[in-house]
Amino acid sequence: MSEDSKLRIENVTKLYGYGLLGLKKFKALDNISMDIDLTKPRIVVLAGETGSGKTTLLRIIMGMVKPNIGRVFYKGRDIHKLRGSEAKWYRREVQPIFQDPYETFNPLRKIDSYFYDTIRNVVGIKNRGEAEHRIDESLRFVGLSLDRVKGKYPHEFSGGELQRISIARALLTHPKMLLADEPVSMLDATLRVGILNILKNLKEKLNMVIIYVTHDLSTAYYIGDDISIMYRGTLVEYGPISKVYQEPRHPYTYALLESILEPDPSIRERYPAIKPSSIELKEFLIPGCRYANRCPYAKEICWHTLPPPTNVDGVVVRCWKYLDYKQS
Ligand SMILES: Nc1ncnc2c1ncn2[C@@H]1O[C@H](COP(=O)(O)OP(=O)(O)OP(=O)(O)O)[C@@H](O)[C@H]1O
């Protein structure tokens, strides 16, 4: 993979404050590294429970948040150093889709005005006819049209329609990559599959790469090609989703999948979801593997040293259990 054809996340660490005045720091992300090949259309899922750092990582890739340590390169360029025309280029290449479609749009503004703004300011098309053609093309991709949205306000659409409208708006710039943060979690179950199918279509028909953040492992499996499992700010396992689901390597991935895939609810309750609490902060502060506190295989080294990324049959795992494998 040449530098020009990948997104490279390199040793990214993000510190946030806690305690009185926020003077003490914890690592909301600790030494995250990951390469995504931009030449292969795919959906990469970032999965993990609340507080695992998914949104923080997505915001760092978007350029909205700066890491304290580490860098993110897109096609060879450090995205936190882009200025002027290069920053504008990155905004065209990489587009976000947010969780809550109702928060994306101001209720007092007509929907089509957002489209004209993006076309003028980000894409640079000034000609009205050309702009309308491009807007209609984007809306048709998600099953709508310019005629259908013209002159209307956000409240005149359902949540599912609004989420399709925000996807269409993202498409206006002909992006290479979409960053989608829990895009179906606010929608009724019946509407979710429609949005997921649109994202799959974007991958297949427009050759896009989509980074898809979720805590829901069922939709992750439906939509994903690759998955990276995060736990308390660390990336514990990363690889093709079919391999990870069939044979989870990291003890945390195993526990997580057991709890979700067990059809019998009475058995499923034996694997309760880990709740964020004072334990969360305690785990964030473990210098080694954050899962050591709960792991049945934990040994001395797990507590004080973060395991290195290890390639186990095509899946990258950070766990001292795999020390004997060749490191990736
Ligand atoms: N601006 C901030 N200041 C302080 N702490 C923060 C800030 N943003 C996030 N955090 C903390 O960093 C950790 C990771 O948060 P993040 O939102 O990235 O997790 P997440 O996996 O996306 O969770 P969720 O699914 O709930 O959105 C959490 O403990 C969160 O409370």
Coordinates of C-alpha atoms and ligand atoms in Angstrom, one line a residue:
M1 CA 0.0 0.0 0.0
S2 CA 1.6 3.3 -1.1
E3 CA 1.3 6.4 1.2
D4 CA -0.9 8.0 -1.5
S5 CA -3.5 5.3 -1.3
K6 CA -4.2 5.0 2.4
L7 CA -5.4 6.5 5.6
R8 CA -2.8 6.0 8.2
I9 CA -3.5 6.4 11.9
E10 CA -0.1 6.4 13.6
N11 CA 0.4 6.0 17.4
V12 CA -2.5 8.2 18.3
T13 CA -3.0 9.1 21.9
K14 CA -5.5 11.6 23.3
L15 CA -5.5 12.8 26.9
Y16 CA -8.5 14.3 28.7
G17 CA -8.7 15.8 32.1
Y18 CA -10.6 14.4 35.1
G19 CA -11.0 15.1 38.8
L20 CA -11.2 18.5 40.4
L21 CA -10.4 21.2 37.8
G22 CA -9.6 18.4 35.3
L23 CA -5.9 18.7 36.1
K24 CA -5.3 14.9 36.2
K25 CA -5.2 13.2 32.8
F26 CA -6.3 9.9 31.5
K27 CA -5.8 8.4 28.0
A28 CA -9.1 8.4 26.2
L29 CA -7.1 6.9 23.3
D30 CA -3.8 5.1 23.9
N31 CA -1.4 4.5 21.1
I32 CA -3.9 3.6 18.3
S33 CA -2.4 2.6 15.0
M34 CA -4.3 1.4 11.9
D35 CA -3.9 1.6 8.1
I36 CA -7.0 1.7 5.8
D37 CA -6.4 1.0 2.1
L38 CA -8.4 3.6 0.2
T39 CA -8.2 1.7 -3.1
K40 CA -10.4 -1.1 -1.8
P41 CA -14.0 -0.1 -1.3
R42 CA -15.0 -1.2 2.2
I43 CA -16.8 -0.5 5.4
V44 CA -14.6 -0.5 8.4
V45 CA -16.5 -0.7 11.7
L46 CA -15.2 0.9 14.9
A47 CA -17.0 -1.0 17.6
G48 CA -16.9 -0.9 21.4
E49 CA -19.0 0.0 24.4
T50 CA -19.8 3.5 25.6
G51 CA -16.7 5.4 26.5
S52 CA -14.3 3.1 24.5
G53 CA -13.1 6.1 22.5
K54 CA -14.8 5.5 19.1
T55 CA -16.2 9.0 18.7
T56 CA -12.9 10.6 19.8
L57 CA -11.0 8.6 17.2
L58 CA -13.5 9.6 14.5
R59 CA -13.3 13.3 15.4
I60 CA -9.5 13.0 15.2
I61 CA -9.8 11.5 11.7
M62 CA -12.2 14.3 10.8
G63 CA -9.7 16.9 12.0
M64 CA -12.0 18.3 14.6
V65 CA -9.9 17.1 17.6
K66 CA -6.1 17.1 17.7
P67 CA -4.2 14.1 19.2
N68 CA -1.7 14.8 22.0
I69 CA 0.7 12.3 20.5
G70 CA 0.7 10.6 17.0
R71 CA -0.5 11.7 13.6
V72 CA -3.2 10.9 11.0
F73 CA -2.1 10.8 7.3
Y74 CA -4.6 10.9 4.5
K75 CA -3.0 10.1 1.1
G76 CA 0.4 11.0 2.6
R77 CA -0.7 14.4 4.2
D78 CA -0.8 15.0 7.9
I79 CA -4.5 16.1 8.2
H80 CA -3.9 18.3 11.3
K81 CA -1.4 20.4 9.3
L82 CA -3.6 21.1 6.3
R83 CA -4.3 24.8 5.6
G84 CA -6.1 26.8 2.9
S85 CA -6.8 24.9 -0.3
E86 CA -5.5 21.7 1.1
A87 CA -7.9 21.8 4.0
K88 CA -10.7 22.5 1.5
W89 CA -9.5 19.5 -0.5
Y90 CA -9.7 17.3 2.6
R91 CA -13.3 18.5 3.3
R92 CA -14.3 17.4 -0.2
E93 CA -12.6 14.0 0.1
V94 CA -13.8 13.1 3.6
Q95 CA -17.4 13.8 4.7
P96 CA -19.0 13.1 8.1
I97 CA -22.5 11.8 8.8
F98 CA -23.7 12.4 12.3
Q99 CA -25.9 10.4 14.7
D100 CA -28.9 12.6 15.1
P101 CA -30.4 13.9 11.8
Y102 CA -32.6 16.3 13.8
E103 CA -29.5 18.0 15.2
T104 CA -27.8 18.1 11.9
F105 CA -30.3 20.7 10.5
N106 CA -31.5 24.0 11.9
P107 CA -35.3 23.7 12.2
L108 CA -35.7 27.3 10.9
R109 CA -33.6 26.8 7.7
K110 CA -34.9 25.2 4.5
I111 CA -33.2 22.0 3.7
D112 CA -32.2 22.9 0.1
S113 CA -30.3 26.0 1.4
Y114 CA -27.7 23.5 3.0
F115 CA -27.2 21.9 -0.3
Y116 CA -26.7 25.2 -2.2
D117 CA -24.2 26.3 0.5
T118 CA -22.1 23.2 0.2
I119 CA -22.2 23.3 -3.6
R120 CA -21.0 27.0 -3.6
N121 CA -18.5 27.0 -0.7
V122 CA -17.0 23.5 -0.7
V123 CA -17.5 22.2 -4.2
G124 CA -17.1 25.6 -5.9
I125 CA -20.0 25.4 -8.4
K126 CA -21.6 28.8 -8.9
N127 CA -23.8 28.1 -11.9
R128 CA -27.4 27.5 -10.8
G129 CA -28.3 24.9 -13.3
E130 CA -25.2 22.9 -12.7
A131 CA -25.7 23.1 -9.0
E132 CA -29.3 21.8 -9.3
H133 CA -28.2 19.0 -11.4
R134 CA -25.5 17.9 -8.9
I135 CA -28.0 18.3 -5.9
D136 CA -30.6 16.2 -7.7
E137 CA -28.1 13.5 -8.5
S138 CA -27.0 13.2 -4.9
L139 CA -30.6 13.1 -3.6
R140 CA -31.6 10.5 -6.2
F141 CA -28.9 8.2 -4.9
V142 CA -30.7 8.0 -1.6
G143 CA -34.2 7.7 -3.1
L144 CA -35.2 11.4 -3.0
S145 CA -35.0 14.3 -5.5
L146 CA -34.6 18.0 -5.5
D147 CA -38.3 18.5 -6.3
R148 CA -39.2 16.5 -3.2
V149 CA -37.1 18.6 -0.8
K150 CA -37.3 22.1 -2.4
G151 CA -38.6 24.8 -0.1
K152 CA -39.2 22.4 2.8
Y153 CA -38.1 22.6 6.5
P154 CA -36.6 19.7 8.5
H155 CA -39.8 19.0 10.4
E156 CA -41.5 18.1 7.2
F157 CA -39.4 15.0 6.9
S158 CA -39.3 11.8 9.0
G159 CA -36.0 10.8 10.8
G160 CA -35.2 8.3 8.2
E161 CA -35.7 10.8 5.4
L162 CA -33.6 13.4 7.2
Q163 CA -30.8 10.9 7.6
R164 CA -31.0 10.1 3.9
I165 CA -30.9 13.9 3.2
S166 CA -27.7 14.2 5.3
I167 CA -26.1 11.3 3.4
A168 CA -27.1 13.1 0.1
R169 CA -25.5 16.3 1.3
A170 CA -22.3 14.5 2.1
L171 CA -22.3 13.0 -1.4
L172 CA -22.3 16.5 -3.0
T173 CA -18.6 16.8 -2.8
H174 CA -18.0 13.3 -4.4
P175 CA -16.1 12.2 -1.3
K176 CA -13.7 9.2 -1.3
M177 CA -14.4 8.4 2.4
L178 CA -17.4 8.8 4.7
L179 CA -17.1 9.0 8.5
A180 CA -20.4 7.8 10.0
D181 CA -21.0 8.1 13.7
E182 CA -23.8 5.8 14.8
P183 CA -25.9 6.9 11.9
V184 CA -28.9 4.6 12.6
S185 CA -29.0 4.5 16.4
M186 CA -31.7 7.3 16.6
L187 CA -33.9 5.7 14.0
D188 CA -36.7 3.1 14.4
A189 CA -35.6 -0.5 13.7
T190 CA -37.7 -0.6 10.6
L191 CA -35.9 2.4 9.0
R192 CA -32.4 1.2 9.9
V193 CA -31.9 -1.4 7.3
G194 CA -32.8 1.2 4.5
I195 CA -29.9 3.4 5.7
L196 CA -27.5 0.5 6.0
N197 CA -28.4 -0.6 2.5
I198 CA -27.7 2.9 1.2
L199 CA -24.3 2.8 2.8
K200 CA -23.6 -0.6 1.3
N201 CA -24.6 0.8 -2.1
L202 CA -22.2 3.7 -1.7
K203 CA -19.4 1.3 -1.1
E204 CA -20.3 -0.9 -4.1
K205 CA -21.4 1.6 -6.7
L206 CA -19.3 4.6 -5.8
N207 CA -16.2 2.7 -4.6
M208 CA -16.2 4.4 -1.2
V209 CA -14.5 3.7 2.0
I210 CA -16.8 4.2 5.0
I211 CA -15.7 4.2 8.7
Y212 CA -18.8 3.2 10.6
V213 CA -18.9 3.7 14.4
T214 CA -21.3 1.6 16.4
H215 CA -21.8 -0.2 19.7
D216 CA -24.3 -2.6 18.0
L217 CA -22.5 -5.7 16.9
S218 CA -25.5 -7.1 14.9
T219 CA -25.6 -4.1 12.5
A220 CA -21.8 -4.1 12.5
Y221 CA -21.9 -7.7 11.1
Y222 CA -24.6 -6.8 8.5
I223 CA -22.6 -3.9 7.1
G224 CA -18.9 -4.3 7.9
D225 CA -16.0 -5.8 5.9
D226 CA -13.4 -5.1 8.7
I227 CA -13.9 -4.4 12.3
S228 CA -11.8 -2.9 15.0
I229 CA -12.8 -3.6 18.6
M230 CA -12.0 -0.9 21.1
Y231 CA -11.9 -1.1 24.8
R232 CA -11.2 1.8 27.2
G233 CA -9.2 3.8 24.6
T234 CA -7.2 0.9 23.3
L235 CA -7.7 -1.1 20.0
V236 CA -7.7 -4.7 21.1
E237 CA -8.5 -6.5 17.8
Y238 CA -8.6 -5.5 14.1
G239 CA -9.3 -7.6 11.1
P240 CA -11.8 -9.0 8.6
I241 CA -15.2 -9.1 10.3
S242 CA -15.9 -12.7 9.4
K243 CA -12.7 -13.9 10.9
V244 CA -13.2 -11.8 14.1
Y245 CA -16.7 -13.0 14.6
Q246 CA -16.0 -16.7 13.8
E247 CA -13.0 -16.9 16.0
P248 CA -12.4 -13.9 18.3
R249 CA -8.8 -13.8 19.5
H250 CA -8.9 -11.2 22.3
P251 CA -10.6 -12.3 25.5
Y252 CA -12.6 -9.1 25.5
T253 CA -13.9 -9.6 21.9
Y254 CA -14.8 -13.1 22.9
A255 CA -16.8 -12.0 26.0
L256 CA -18.5 -9.2 23.9
L257 CA -19.6 -11.6 21.1
E258 CA -20.7 -14.2 23.5
S259 CA -23.1 -11.8 25.2
I260 CA -24.5 -10.6 21.8
L261 CA -24.7 -13.8 19.9
E262 CA -26.2 -16.0 22.6
P263 CA -29.9 -16.4 21.5
D264 CA -31.1 -17.5 25.0
P265 CA -31.7 -14.3 27.0
S266 CA -31.4 -16.0 30.3
I267 CA -27.9 -17.2 29.4
R268 CA -27.1 -13.8 27.7
E269 CA -27.7 -12.1 31.1
R270 CA -24.7 -14.0 32.5
Y271 CA -22.6 -11.7 30.2
P272 CA -23.9 -8.3 31.2
A273 CA -22.7 -5.3 29.3
I274 CA -19.9 -3.5 31.2
K275 CA -21.4 -0.3 32.6
P276 CA -19.4 2.9 32.7
S277 CA -18.8 3.8 36.4
S278 CA -15.9 4.6 38.7
I279 CA -14.5 1.3 37.4
E280 CA -14.3 2.8 33.9
L281 CA -11.8 5.4 35.1
K282 CA -9.8 2.8 37.1
E283 CA -9.5 0.7 34.0
F284 CA -8.5 3.7 31.8
L285 CA -5.6 4.3 34.3
I286 CA -4.2 0.7 34.0
P287 CA -0.9 1.3 32.2
G288 CA -1.0 -2.2 30.6
C289 CA -4.0 -4.0 29.0
R290 CA -7.2 -2.2 30.1
Y291 CA -9.0 -5.5 30.2
A292 CA -6.6 -7.0 32.7
N293 CA -9.0 -6.4 35.6
R294 CA -11.6 -8.7 34.1
C295 CA -9.6 -11.1 32.0
P296 CA -9.4 -14.8 33.0
Y297 CA -5.9 -15.1 31.5
A298 CA -4.4 -12.0 33.0
K299 CA -0.8 -12.4 34.1
E300 CA 1.7 -9.9 35.7
I301 CA 2.8 -8.3 32.5
C302 CA -0.7 -7.5 31.4
W303 CA -1.1 -5.0 34.2
H304 CA 1.9 -2.9 33.5
T305 CA 2.7 -3.1 29.8
L306 CA 0.3 -2.5 26.8
P307 CA 0.7 -5.6 24.5
P308 CA 2.2 -4.9 21.1
P309 CA 0.0 -5.4 17.9
T310 CA 0.4 -9.0 16.9
N311 CA -0.7 -10.5 13.6
V312 CA -2.6 -13.8 14.3
D313 CA -3.6 -15.4 11.0
G314 CA -4.6 -12.1 9.4
V315 CA -6.1 -10.5 12.5
V316 CA -4.2 -7.9 14.5
V317 CA -4.6 -8.6 18.3
R318 CA -3.2 -6.7 21.3
C319 CA -3.0 -9.4 23.9
W320 CA 0.0 -11.0 25.7
K321 CA -1.6 -14.4 25.1
Y322 CA -0.2 -14.2 21.5
L323 CA 3.3 -13.3 22.4
D324 CA 4.8 -16.2 20.5
Y325 CA 3.2 -15.1 17.2
K326 CA 5.3 -13.0 14.8
Q327 CA 4.6 -9.3 15.5
S328 CA 2.8 -7.3 12.7
Ligands
LIG1 N1 -14.1 16.7 25.6 C1 -13.9 15.7 26.6 N2 -13.4 16.0 27.8 C2 -13.2 15.1 28.7 N3 -13.5 13.8 28.5 C3 -13.9 13.4 27.3 C4 -14.2 14.3 26.3 N4 -14.7 13.7 25.2 C5 -14.7 12.4 25.6 N5 -14.3 12.2 26.8 C6 -14.2 10.9 27.5 O1 -13.3 10.1 26.8 C7 -13.8 8.7 26.8 C8 -14.1 8.3 25.4 O2 -15.2 9.0 24.9 P1 -15.9 8.7 23.4 O3 -17.1 9.6 23.3 O4 -14.8 8.8 22.4 O5 -16.3 7.2 23.6 P2 -17.4 6.4 22.6 O6 -16.8 5.0 22.5 O7 -17.6 7.1 21.4 O8 -18.7 6.4 23.5 P3 -20.2 6.6 23.1 O9 -20.6 5.3 22.4 O10 -20.9 6.8 24.4 O11 -20.3 7.8 22.2 C9 -15.0 8.7 27.7 O12 -14.6 8.4 29.0 C10 -15.5 10.2 27.7 O13 -16.2 10.5 28.9

